[in-house]
PDB file of C-alpha atoms in Angstrom:
ATOM      1  CA  UNK S   1     -70.705 -59.247  68.107  1.00 44.00           C
ATOM      2  CA  UNK S   2     -69.344 -59.242  71.656  1.00 47.00           C
ATOM      3  CA  UNK S   3     -69.102 -55.953  73.512  1.00 48.00           C
ATOM      4  CA  UNK S   4     -65.557 -54.518  73.809  1.00 47.00           C
ATOM      5  CA  UNK S   5     -66.081 -51.756  76.339  1.00 46.00           C
ATOM      6  CA  UNK S   6     -68.539 -50.881  79.091  1.00 47.00           C
ATOM      7  CA  UNK S   7     -66.966 -47.666  80.375  1.00 47.00           C
ATOM      8  CA  UNK S   8     -69.144 -45.225  78.410  1.00 52.00           C
ATOM      9  CA  UNK S   9     -72.228 -47.301  78.191  1.00 50.00           C
ATOM     10  CA  UNK S  10     -71.750 -47.667  74.463  1.00 52.00           C
ATOM     11  CA  UNK S  11     -71.158 -50.907  72.610  1.00 48.00           C
ATOM     12  CA  UNK S  12     -68.457 -50.988  69.888  1.00 47.00           C
ATOM     13  CA  UNK S  13     -68.416 -53.688  67.215  1.00 48.00           C
ATOM     14  CA  UNK S  14     -65.437 -54.940  65.195  1.00 47.00           C
ATOM     15  CA  UNK S  15     -65.954 -55.244  61.439  1.00 50.00           C
ATOM     16  CA  UNK S  16     -66.218 -58.660  59.861  1.00 48.00           C
ATOM     17  CA  UNK S  17     -62.900 -58.212  57.999  1.00 46.00           C
ATOM     18  CA  UNK S  18     -60.101 -55.658  58.291  1.00 49.00           C
ATOM     19  CA  UNK S  19     -58.986 -53.531  55.394  1.00 49.00           C
ATOM     20  CA  UNK S  20     -55.609 -54.593  54.013  1.00 44.00           C
ATOM     21  CA  UNK S  21     -53.093 -52.271  52.352  1.00 44.00           C
ATOM     22  CA  UNK S  22     -53.509 -52.310  48.601  1.00 46.00           C
ATOM     23  CA  UNK S  23     -56.506 -54.681  48.575  1.00 46.00           C
ATOM     24  CA  UNK S  24     -59.971 -54.902  49.945  1.00 48.00           C
ATOM     25  CA  UNK S  25     -60.634 -58.343  51.472  1.00 45.00           C
ATOM     26  CA  UNK S  26     -64.261 -59.218  52.263  1.00 48.00           C
ATOM     27  CA  UNK S  27     -65.939 -62.408  53.228  1.00 49.00           C
ATOM     28  CA  UNK S  28     -69.548 -62.988  52.164  1.00 51.00           C
ATOM     29  CA  UNK S  29     -72.109 -63.799  54.827  1.00 52.00           C
ATOM     30  CA  UNK S  30     -73.075 -67.380  55.334  1.00 49.00           C
ATOM     31  CA  UNK S  31     -76.437 -68.576  54.149  1.00 52.00           C
ATOM     32  CA  UNK S  32     -78.979 -69.491  56.855  1.00 52.00           C
ATOM     33  CA  UNK S  33     -78.488 -73.179  56.147  1.00 50.00           C
ATOM     34  CA  UNK S  34     -74.657 -72.935  56.353  1.00 49.00           C
ATOM     35  CA  UNK S  35     -72.496 -72.725  59.429  1.00 49.00           C
ATOM     36  CA  UNK S  36     -69.314 -70.694  59.912  1.00 49.00           C
ATOM     37  CA  UNK S  37     -67.167 -73.849  59.726  1.00 46.00           C
ATOM     38  CA  UNK S  38     -68.632 -74.760  56.355  1.00 46.00           C
ATOM     39  CA  UNK S  39     -67.844 -71.280  55.099  1.00 45.00           C
ATOM     40  CA  UNK S  40     -64.173 -71.685  56.059  1.00 42.00           C
ATOM     41  CA  UNK S  41     -63.737 -74.782  53.875  1.00 45.00           C
ATOM     42  CA  UNK S  42     -63.428 -72.736  50.674  1.00 46.00           C
ATOM     43  CA  UNK S  43     -62.987 -69.093  51.364  1.00 48.00           C
ATOM     44  CA  UNK S  44     -63.663 -66.698  48.551  1.00 48.00           C
ATOM     45  CA  UNK S  45     -61.538 -63.581  48.588  1.00 49.00           C
ATOM     46  CA  UNK S  46     -62.001 -60.425  46.599  1.00 48.00           C
ATOM     47  CA  UNK S  47     -58.731 -58.680  45.739  1.00 48.00           C
ATOM     48  CA  UNK S  48     -58.413 -55.332  44.111  1.00 49.00           C
ATOM     49  CA  UNK S  49     -55.377 -54.952  41.829  1.00 46.00           C
ATOM     50  CA  UNK S  50     -54.894 -52.014  39.483  1.00 49.00           C
ATOM     51  CA  UNK S  51     -58.366 -50.787  40.349  1.00 50.00           C
ATOM     52  CA  UNK S  52     -59.901 -54.112  39.250  1.00 51.00           C
ATOM     53  CA  UNK S  53     -61.826 -56.330  41.575  1.00 52.00           C
ATOM     54  CA  UNK S  54     -60.822 -60.002  41.133  1.00 49.00           C
ATOM     55  CA  UNK S  55     -62.417 -62.899  42.952  1.00 54.00           C
ATOM     56  CA  UNK S  56     -60.204 -65.872  43.769  1.00 50.00           C
ATOM     57  CA  UNK S  57     -60.511 -68.771  46.175  1.00 59.00           C
ATOM     58  CA  UNK S  58     -58.069 -69.806  48.842  1.00 59.00           C
ATOM     59  CA  UNK S  59     -57.085 -73.017  47.075  1.00 56.00           C
ATOM     60  CA  UNK S  60     -56.325 -71.062  43.908  1.00 57.00           C
ATOM     61  CA  UNK S  61     -53.984 -68.812  45.883  1.00 55.00           C
ATOM     62  CA  UNK S  62     -52.372 -71.852  47.489  1.00 61.00           C
ATOM     63  CA  UNK S  63     -51.916 -73.579  44.091  1.00 62.00           C
ATOM     64  CA  UNK S  64     -50.423 -70.445  42.585  1.00 60.00           C
ATOM     65  CA  UNK S  65     -47.905 -70.193  45.406  1.00 60.00           C
ATOM     66  CA  UNK S  66     -46.994 -73.860  45.028  1.00 59.00           C
ATOM     67  CA  UNK S  67     -46.525 -73.458  41.248  1.00 64.00           C
ATOM     68  CA  UNK S  68     -44.392 -70.411  41.828  1.00 61.00           C
ATOM     69  CA  UNK S  69     -42.217 -72.323  44.248  1.00 61.00           C
ATOM     70  CA  UNK S  70     -41.881 -75.223  41.836  1.00 63.00           C
ATOM     71  CA  UNK S  71     -40.860 -72.850  39.069  1.00 63.00           C
ATOM     72  CA  UNK S  72     -38.256 -71.216  41.283  1.00 60.00           C
ATOM     73  CA  UNK S  73     -36.878 -74.620  42.262  1.00 62.00           C
ATOM     74  CA  UNK S  74     -36.751 -75.695  38.597  1.00 58.00           C
ATOM     75  CA  UNK S  75     -34.921 -72.541  37.538  1.00 58.00           C
ATOM     76  CA  UNK S  76     -32.496 -72.914  40.427  1.00 67.00           C
ATOM     77  CA  UNK S  77     -31.719 -76.489  39.384  1.00 66.00           C
ATOM     78  CA  UNK S  78     -31.521 -75.675  35.642  1.00 61.00           C
ATOM     79  CA  UNK S  79     -29.457 -72.503  36.004  1.00 67.00           C
ATOM     80  CA  UNK S  80     -26.028 -74.278  36.035  1.00 74.00           C
ATOM     81  CA  UNK S  81     -26.926 -76.250  32.907  1.00 69.00           C
ATOM     82  CA  UNK S  82     -28.226 -73.151  31.161  1.00 71.00           C
ATOM     83  CA  UNK S  83     -25.018 -71.345  32.087  1.00 73.00           C
ATOM     84  CA  UNK S  84     -22.877 -74.189  30.708  1.00 75.00           C
ATOM     85  CA  UNK S  85     -24.885 -74.338  27.486  1.00 76.00           C
ATOM     86  CA  UNK S  86     -24.591 -70.587  27.027  1.00 75.00           C
ATOM     87  CA  UNK S  87     -20.843 -70.797  27.625  1.00 80.00           C
ATOM     88  CA  UNK S  88     -20.489 -73.556  25.009  1.00 77.00           C
ATOM     89  CA  UNK S  89     -22.529 -71.589  22.462  1.00 79.00           C
ATOM     90  CA  UNK S  90     -20.453 -68.460  23.037  1.00 82.00           C
ATOM     91  CA  UNK S  91     -17.208 -70.444  22.784  1.00 78.00           C
ATOM     92  CA  UNK S  92     -18.335 -72.126  19.540  1.00 78.00           C
ATOM     93  CA  UNK S  93     -19.368 -68.775  18.073  1.00 80.00           C
ATOM     94  CA  UNK S  94     -15.996 -67.302  19.041  1.00 78.00           C
ATOM     95  CA  UNK S  95     -14.138 -70.193  17.377  1.00 78.00           C
ATOM     96  CA  UNK S  96     -16.176 -69.869  14.174  1.00 80.00           C
ATOM     97  CA  UNK S  97     -15.704 -66.108  14.080  1.00 76.00           C
ATOM     98  CA  UNK S  98     -11.972 -66.436  14.721  1.00 75.00           C
ATOM     99  CA  UNK S  99     -11.638 -69.061  11.966  1.00 70.00           C
ATOM    100  CA  UNK S 100     -13.493 -66.930   9.443  1.00 77.00           C
ATOM    101  CA  UNK S 101     -11.520 -63.862  10.429  1.00 72.00           C
ATOM    102  CA  UNK S 102      -8.214 -65.715  10.018  1.00 70.00           C
ATOM    103  CA  UNK S 103      -9.323 -67.003   6.590  1.00 70.00           C
ATOM    104  CA  UNK S 104     -10.274 -63.486   5.511  1.00 69.00           C
ATOM    105  CA  UNK S 105      -6.947 -62.119   6.720  1.00 66.00           C
ATOM    106  CA  UNK S 106      -5.045 -64.886   4.920  1.00 68.00           C
ATOM    107  CA  UNK S 107      -7.011 -64.311   1.727  1.00 74.00           C
ATOM    108  CA  UNK S 108      -6.345 -60.569   1.855  1.00 75.00           C
ATOM    109  CA  UNK S 109      -2.635 -61.131   2.466  1.00 80.00           C
ATOM    110  CA  UNK S 110      -2.432 -63.570  -0.444  1.00 76.00           C
ATOM    111  CA  UNK S 111      -4.314 -61.165  -2.716  1.00 83.00           C
ATOM    112  CA  UNK S 112      -1.998 -58.335  -1.708  1.00 87.00           C
ATOM    113  CA  UNK S 113       1.125 -60.405  -2.405  1.00 89.00           C
ATOM    114  CA  UNK S 114      -0.233 -61.549  -5.769  1.00 89.00           C
ATOM    115  CA  UNK S 115      -1.080 -57.977  -6.717  1.00 91.00           C
ATOM    116  CA  UNK S 116       2.413 -56.774  -5.740  1.00 93.00           C
ATOM    117  CA  UNK S 117       4.002 -59.482  -7.896  1.00 93.00           C
ATOM    118  CA  UNK S 118       1.663 -58.648 -10.777  1.00 94.00           C
ATOM    119  CA  UNK S 119       2.574 -54.969 -10.493  1.00 94.00           C
ATOM    120  CA  UNK S 120       6.297 -55.795 -10.578  1.00 95.00           C
ATOM    121  CA  UNK S 121       5.755 -58.080 -13.579  1.00 96.00           C
ATOM    122  CA  UNK S 122       3.843 -55.376 -15.467  1.00 97.00           C
ATOM    123  CA  UNK S 123       6.642 -52.910 -14.792  1.00 96.00           C
ATOM    124  CA  UNK S 124       9.154 -55.396 -16.228  1.00 96.00           C
ATOM    125  CA  UNK S 125       6.946 -55.893 -19.295  1.00 96.00           C
ATOM    126  CA  UNK S 126       6.900 -52.178 -20.058  1.00 96.00           C
ATOM    127  CA  UNK S 127      10.639 -52.022 -19.451  1.00 95.00           C
ATOM    128  CA  UNK S 128      11.163 -54.880 -21.924  1.00 95.00           C
ATOM    129  CA  UNK S 129       9.098 -53.109 -24.595  1.00 95.00           C
ATOM    130  CA  UNK S 130      11.408 -50.126 -24.238  1.00 94.00           C
ATOM    131  CA  UNK S 131      14.636 -52.136 -24.315  1.00 93.00           C
ATOM    132  CA  UNK S 132      13.545 -54.226 -27.320  1.00 93.00           C
ATOM    133  CA  UNK S 133      11.920 -51.403 -29.252  1.00 94.00           C
ATOM    134  CA  UNK S 134      12.853 -52.023 -32.931  1.00 93.00           C
ATOM    135  CA  UNK S 135      13.118 -48.312 -33.595  1.00 91.00           C
ATOM    136  CA  UNK S 136      16.082 -48.231 -31.208  1.00 91.00           C
ATOM    137  CA  UNK S 137      17.961 -50.796 -33.248  1.00 90.00           C
ATOM    138  CA  UNK S 138      20.047 -50.030 -36.353  1.00 90.00           C
ATOM    139  CA  UNK S 139      18.576 -49.925 -39.839  1.00 90.00           C
ATOM    140  CA  UNK S 140      19.478 -52.650 -42.367  1.00 89.00           C
ATOM    141  CA  UNK S 141      22.269 -50.428 -43.650  1.00 90.00           C
ATOM    142  CA  UNK S 142      23.488 -49.950 -40.053  1.00 88.00           C
ATOM    143  CA  UNK S 143      23.546 -53.683 -39.443  1.00 86.00           C
ATOM    144  CA  UNK S 144      25.499 -54.206 -42.669  1.00 85.00           C
ATOM    145  CA  UNK S 145      28.053 -51.595 -41.587  1.00 84.00           C
ATOM    146  CA  UNK S 146      28.390 -53.164 -38.143  1.00 80.00           C
ATOM    147  CA  UNK S 147      28.737 -56.648 -39.603  1.00 75.00           C
ATOM    148  CA  UNK S 148      31.767 -55.567 -41.640  1.00 73.00           C
ATOM    149  CA  UNK S 149      33.642 -54.655 -38.476  1.00 69.00           C
ATOM    150  CA  UNK S 150      32.124 -57.366 -36.281  1.00 64.00           C
ATOM    151  CA  UNK S 151      34.139 -60.364 -35.018  1.00 62.00           C
ATOM    152  CA  UNK S 152      33.691 -63.728 -36.719  1.00 50.00           C
ATOM    153  CA  UNK S 153      31.091 -64.832 -34.174  1.00 57.00           C
ATOM    154  CA  UNK S 154      27.482 -63.915 -34.615  1.00 60.00           C
ATOM    155  CA  UNK S 155      26.379 -60.324 -34.102  1.00 66.00           C
ATOM    156  CA  UNK S 156      23.582 -59.619 -31.591  1.00 77.00           C
ATOM    157  CA  UNK S 157      20.375 -58.591 -33.299  1.00 82.00           C
ATOM    158  CA  UNK S 158      18.245 -57.667 -30.268  1.00 85.00           C
ATOM    159  CA  UNK S 159      19.152 -55.671 -27.180  1.00 84.00           C
ATOM    160  CA  UNK S 160      18.444 -58.680 -24.959  1.00 87.00           C
ATOM    161  CA  UNK S 161      19.290 -62.311 -25.290  1.00 86.00           C
ATOM    162  CA  UNK S 162      15.931 -64.071 -25.457  1.00 86.00           C
ATOM    163  CA  UNK S 163      17.613 -67.407 -24.796  1.00 86.00           C
ATOM    164  CA  UNK S 164      19.168 -66.337 -21.484  1.00 89.00           C
ATOM    165  CA  UNK S 165      18.080 -67.694 -18.123  1.00 93.00           C
ATOM    166  CA  UNK S 166      17.131 -64.203 -16.999  1.00 94.00           C
ATOM    167  CA  UNK S 167      14.693 -63.800 -19.886  1.00 93.00           C
ATOM    168  CA  UNK S 168      13.201 -67.257 -19.312  1.00 92.00           C
ATOM    169  CA  UNK S 169      12.590 -66.414 -15.660  1.00 95.00           C
ATOM    170  CA  UNK S 170      10.929 -63.180 -16.705  1.00 95.00           C
ATOM    171  CA  UNK S 171       8.555 -64.921 -19.130  1.00 94.00           C
ATOM    172  CA  UNK S 172       7.748 -67.449 -16.389  1.00 94.00           C
ATOM    173  CA  UNK S 173       6.627 -64.570 -14.152  1.00 95.00           C
ATOM    174  CA  UNK S 174       4.482 -63.275 -16.996  1.00 95.00           C
ATOM    175  CA  UNK S 175       2.820 -66.678 -17.311  1.00 94.00           C
ATOM    176  CA  UNK S 176       2.295 -66.850 -13.534  1.00 93.00           C
ATOM    177  CA  UNK S 177       1.044 -63.389 -12.579  1.00 94.00           C
ATOM    178  CA  UNK S 178      -0.202 -61.579 -15.689  1.00 95.00           C
ATOM    179  CA  UNK S 179      -3.858 -61.589 -16.665  1.00 94.00           C
ATOM    180  CA  UNK S 180      -5.010 -63.440 -19.780  1.00 94.00           C
ATOM    181  CA  UNK S 181      -5.338 -60.158 -21.683  1.00 95.00           C
ATOM    182  CA  UNK S 182      -1.858 -58.882 -20.804  1.00 96.00           C
ATOM    183  CA  UNK S 183      -0.322 -62.298 -21.406  1.00 95.00           C
ATOM    184  CA  UNK S 184      -1.922 -62.515 -24.851  1.00 94.00           C
ATOM    185  CA  UNK S 185      -0.755 -59.016 -25.858  1.00 95.00           C
ATOM    186  CA  UNK S 186       2.734 -59.652 -24.501  1.00 96.00           C
ATOM    187  CA  UNK S 187       3.221 -62.750 -26.662  1.00 93.00           C
ATOM    188  CA  UNK S 188       1.621 -60.976 -29.607  1.00 93.00           C
ATOM    189  CA  UNK S 189       4.222 -58.254 -29.170  1.00 94.00           C
ATOM    190  CA  UNK S 190       6.970 -60.896 -29.094  1.00 93.00           C
ATOM    191  CA  UNK S 191       5.509 -62.390 -32.279  1.00 91.00           C
ATOM    192  CA  UNK S 192       5.597 -59.002 -34.007  1.00 92.00           C
ATOM    193  CA  UNK S 193       9.155 -58.534 -32.755  1.00 92.00           C
ATOM    194  CA  UNK S 194      10.014 -61.915 -34.235  1.00 89.00           C
ATOM    195  CA  UNK S 195       8.492 -60.820 -37.538  1.00 90.00           C
ATOM    196  CA  UNK S 196      10.621 -57.679 -37.466  1.00 92.00           C
ATOM    197  CA  UNK S 197      13.712 -59.832 -36.835  1.00 89.00           C
ATOM    198  CA  UNK S 198      12.826 -61.980 -39.842  1.00 88.00           C
ATOM    199  CA  UNK S 199      12.423 -58.956 -42.128  1.00 91.00           C
ATOM    200  CA  UNK S 200      15.540 -57.132 -40.906  1.00 91.00           C
ATOM    201  CA  UNK S 201      17.565 -60.266 -41.708  1.00 88.00           C
ATOM    202  CA  UNK S 202      15.954 -60.417 -45.120  1.00 89.00           C
ATOM    203  CA  UNK S 203      16.907 -56.800 -45.834  1.00 92.00           C
ATOM    204  CA  UNK S 204      20.490 -57.322 -44.653  1.00 89.00           C
ATOM    205  CA  UNK S 205      20.917 -60.369 -46.879  1.00 89.00           C
ATOM    206  CA  UNK S 206      19.606 -58.626 -50.024  1.00 90.00           C
ATOM    207  CA  UNK S 207      21.268 -55.305 -49.320  1.00 90.00           C
ATOM    208  CA  UNK S 208      23.614 -54.470 -52.214  1.00 86.00           C
ATOM    209  CA  UNK S 209      22.887 -57.780 -53.940  1.00 88.00           C
ATOM    210  CA  UNK S 210      19.324 -57.782 -55.200  1.00 89.00           C
ATOM    211  CA  UNK S 211      17.687 -54.325 -55.243  1.00 90.00           C
ATOM    212  CA  UNK S 212      14.226 -55.694 -56.123  1.00 92.00           C
ATOM    213  CA  UNK S 213      14.106 -58.195 -53.278  1.00 92.00           C
ATOM    214  CA  UNK S 214      15.616 -55.613 -50.942  1.00 92.00           C
ATOM    215  CA  UNK S 215      12.872 -53.122 -51.844  1.00 93.00           C
ATOM    216  CA  UNK S 216      10.164 -55.698 -51.203  1.00 92.00           C
ATOM    217  CA  UNK S 217      11.713 -56.667 -47.900  1.00 91.00           C
ATOM    218  CA  UNK S 218      12.082 -53.029 -46.872  1.00 93.00           C
ATOM    219  CA  UNK S 219       8.375 -52.346 -47.543  1.00 93.00           C
ATOM    220  CA  UNK S 220       7.445 -55.300 -45.394  1.00 92.00           C
ATOM    221  CA  UNK S 221       9.849 -54.073 -42.732  1.00 93.00           C
ATOM    222  CA  UNK S 222       8.101 -50.688 -42.543  1.00 94.00           C
ATOM    223  CA  UNK S 223       4.760 -52.420 -41.977  1.00 93.00           C
ATOM    224  CA  UNK S 224       6.420 -54.503 -39.303  1.00 93.00           C
ATOM    225  CA  UNK S 225       7.512 -51.352 -37.443  1.00 95.00           C
ATOM    226  CA  UNK S 226       3.890 -50.171 -37.405  1.00 94.00           C
ATOM    227  CA  UNK S 227       2.615 -53.564 -36.269  1.00 94.00           C
ATOM    228  CA  UNK S 228       5.070 -53.750 -33.373  1.00 95.00           C
ATOM    229  CA  UNK S 229       4.234 -50.191 -32.335  1.00 95.00           C
ATOM    230  CA  UNK S 230       0.458 -50.780 -32.415  1.00 96.00           C
ATOM    231  CA  UNK S 231       0.770 -53.931 -30.291  1.00 96.00           C
ATOM    232  CA  UNK S 232       2.979 -52.051 -27.839  1.00 96.00           C
ATOM    233  CA  UNK S 233       0.349 -49.288 -27.511  1.00 96.00           C
ATOM    234  CA  UNK S 234      -2.424 -51.832 -26.922  1.00 96.00           C
ATOM    235  CA  UNK S 235      -0.309 -53.659 -24.348  1.00 97.00           C
ATOM    236  CA  UNK S 236       0.513 -50.432 -22.498  1.00 96.00           C
ATOM    237  CA  UNK S 237      -3.156 -49.390 -22.437  1.00 96.00           C
ATOM    238  CA  UNK S 238      -4.171 -52.784 -21.030  1.00 96.00           C
ATOM    239  CA  UNK S 239      -1.517 -52.648 -18.309  1.00 96.00           C
ATOM    240  CA  UNK S 240      -2.469 -49.102 -17.293  1.00 96.00           C
ATOM    241  CA  UNK S 241      -6.163 -50.036 -17.150  1.00 96.00           C
ATOM    242  CA  UNK S 242      -5.571 -53.052 -14.918  1.00 95.00           C
ATOM    243  CA  UNK S 243      -3.282 -51.136 -12.587  1.00 93.00           C
ATOM    244  CA  UNK S 244      -6.050 -48.536 -12.243  1.00 93.00           C
ATOM    245  CA  UNK S 245      -8.597 -51.320 -11.469  1.00 93.00           C
ATOM    246  CA  UNK S 246     -10.528 -50.663 -14.676  1.00 93.00           C
ATOM    247  CA  UNK S 247     -12.256 -53.281 -16.792  1.00 92.00           C
ATOM    248  CA  UNK S 248     -10.897 -53.399 -20.341  1.00 93.00           C
ATOM    249  CA  UNK S 249     -11.153 -55.917 -23.181  1.00 93.00           C
ATOM    250  CA  UNK S 250      -8.600 -56.539 -25.921  1.00 94.00           C
ATOM    251  CA  UNK S 251      -9.816 -55.278 -29.261  1.00 94.00           C
ATOM    252  CA  UNK S 252     -10.370 -57.765 -32.041  1.00 93.00           C
ATOM    253  CA  UNK S 253      -7.064 -58.655 -33.709  1.00 92.00           C
ATOM    254  CA  UNK S 254      -6.211 -59.872 -37.201  1.00 90.00           C
ATOM    255  CA  UNK S 255      -2.589 -60.844 -37.944  1.00 88.00           C
ATOM    256  CA  UNK S 256      -0.519 -62.055 -40.888  1.00 87.00           C
ATOM    257  CA  UNK S 257       2.965 -63.473 -40.995  1.00 82.00           C
ATOM    258  CA  UNK S 258       5.563 -64.811 -43.411  1.00 76.00           C
ATOM    259  CA  UNK S 259       5.270 -68.303 -44.822  1.00 68.00           C
ATOM    260  CA  UNK S 260       7.485 -71.068 -43.464  1.00 60.00           C
ATOM    261  CA  UNK S 261       8.276 -69.086 -40.353  1.00 65.00           C
ATOM    262  CA  UNK S 262       6.299 -70.363 -37.386  1.00 66.00           C
ATOM    263  CA  UNK S 263       5.006 -67.762 -34.909  1.00 74.00           C
ATOM    264  CA  UNK S 264       6.226 -64.582 -36.615  1.00 84.00           C
ATOM    265  CA  UNK S 265       3.776 -61.726 -37.234  1.00 88.00           C
ATOM    266  CA  UNK S 266       4.477 -58.979 -39.743  1.00 89.00           C
ATOM    267  CA  UNK S 267       1.097 -57.207 -39.913  1.00 91.00           C
ATOM    268  CA  UNK S 268      -1.294 -56.514 -37.024  1.00 92.00           C
ATOM    269  CA  UNK S 269      -4.645 -54.766 -37.247  1.00 92.00           C
ATOM    270  CA  UNK S 270      -6.920 -53.919 -34.312  1.00 94.00           C
ATOM    271  CA  UNK S 271     -10.605 -53.448 -35.119  1.00 92.00           C
ATOM    272  CA  UNK S 272     -13.774 -52.800 -33.166  1.00 91.00           C
ATOM    273  CA  UNK S 273     -15.015 -55.697 -31.114  1.00 91.00           C
ATOM    274  CA  UNK S 274     -13.677 -58.050 -28.446  1.00 92.00           C
ATOM    275  CA  UNK S 275     -10.916 -60.570 -28.945  1.00 91.00           C
ATOM    276  CA  UNK S 276     -12.327 -63.841 -27.642  1.00 90.00           C
ATOM    277  CA  UNK S 277      -9.384 -66.137 -28.392  1.00 88.00           C
ATOM    278  CA  UNK S 278      -6.665 -65.183 -25.902  1.00 90.00           C
ATOM    279  CA  UNK S 279      -4.394 -68.139 -26.514  1.00 86.00           C
ATOM    280  CA  UNK S 280      -0.839 -66.731 -26.589  1.00 82.00           C
ATOM    281  CA  UNK S 281       1.206 -66.819 -29.791  1.00 73.00           C
ATOM    282  CA  UNK S 282       4.551 -68.373 -28.969  1.00 68.00           C
ATOM    283  CA  UNK S 283       6.731 -66.779 -31.587  1.00 62.00           C
ATOM    284  CA  UNK S 284      10.055 -68.082 -32.778  1.00 53.00           C
ATOM    285  CA  UNK S 285      12.767 -66.039 -31.103  1.00 50.00           C
ATOM    286  CA  UNK S 286      15.614 -64.817 -33.280  1.00 50.00           C
ATOM    287  CA  UNK S 287      18.336 -63.396 -31.093  1.00 45.00           C
ATOM    288  CA  UNK S 288      21.328 -63.345 -33.455  1.00 49.00           C
ATOM    289  CA  UNK S 289      22.025 -62.249 -36.997  1.00 50.00           C
ATOM    290  CA  UNK S 290      24.022 -64.852 -38.873  1.00 47.00           C
ATOM    291  CA  UNK S 291      25.997 -63.572 -41.819  1.00 42.00           C
ATOM    292  CA  UNK S 292      25.476 -65.559 -44.948  1.00 43.00           C
ATOM    293  CA  UNK S 293      21.960 -66.694 -43.947  1.00 43.00           C
ATOM    294  CA  UNK S 294      19.521 -67.234 -46.772  1.00 43.00           C
ATOM    295  CA  UNK S 295      15.787 -66.606 -47.061  1.00 42.00           C
TER     296      UNK S 295
END
């Protein structure tokens, strides 16, 4: 080493390598057969990171810096494309989410409207069972008394005209909005009401003319009252269950009706089990009582 000062008569030497902040950099001594220029061709550097001593060469450091620069350049060039792709993905996700949300909202609105119409239809069904309740109509003797003072035209047998446009519109709403169970019980109730109409006519015709046939018809009429009432109770229970969002099955049904009278039911019996056949019974609808009719 060259002397740096001659003022005190002491010679000071500089170290082979300075100490850097955060890392200790040392250069190994050259072998006797090597020169200093040969040693500078590939310099080995010892770096200390996180208390670990790592040995790297100068060309490794240079390659790492070049790779880092290439990566930065690549990211800089690809960033606009990545941003556009991310924007497209977000926009597509927003469109899909909006479409699904609109479908869900539309489905809920349609379900709500259908449920409101079903509720209104069920209310009309229960109102009809009250208006057409046979126990609110006159007895055979009462019909005979009314027929004596009635005008020549036909006397109304039921409280509603089942041939009117209003009634046809009502039954169309039943077919559209009622469940299969309620629809089946509703038409079964109409069939029992038709059977009652058949038997009340039979009693009126034989009243005061043939006591034996009148007695037979009256016994059948009493069973018809019970049948109509039992169907009405089953129908009301089914409507109440559905309006309360409860699962309920129609009990097994066995019916009988008069011969040569299509669709009428005079006896109804509900037993344990599930009614599997829910095809509605389209009963014949008798809306007037014709004097002089024969059975």
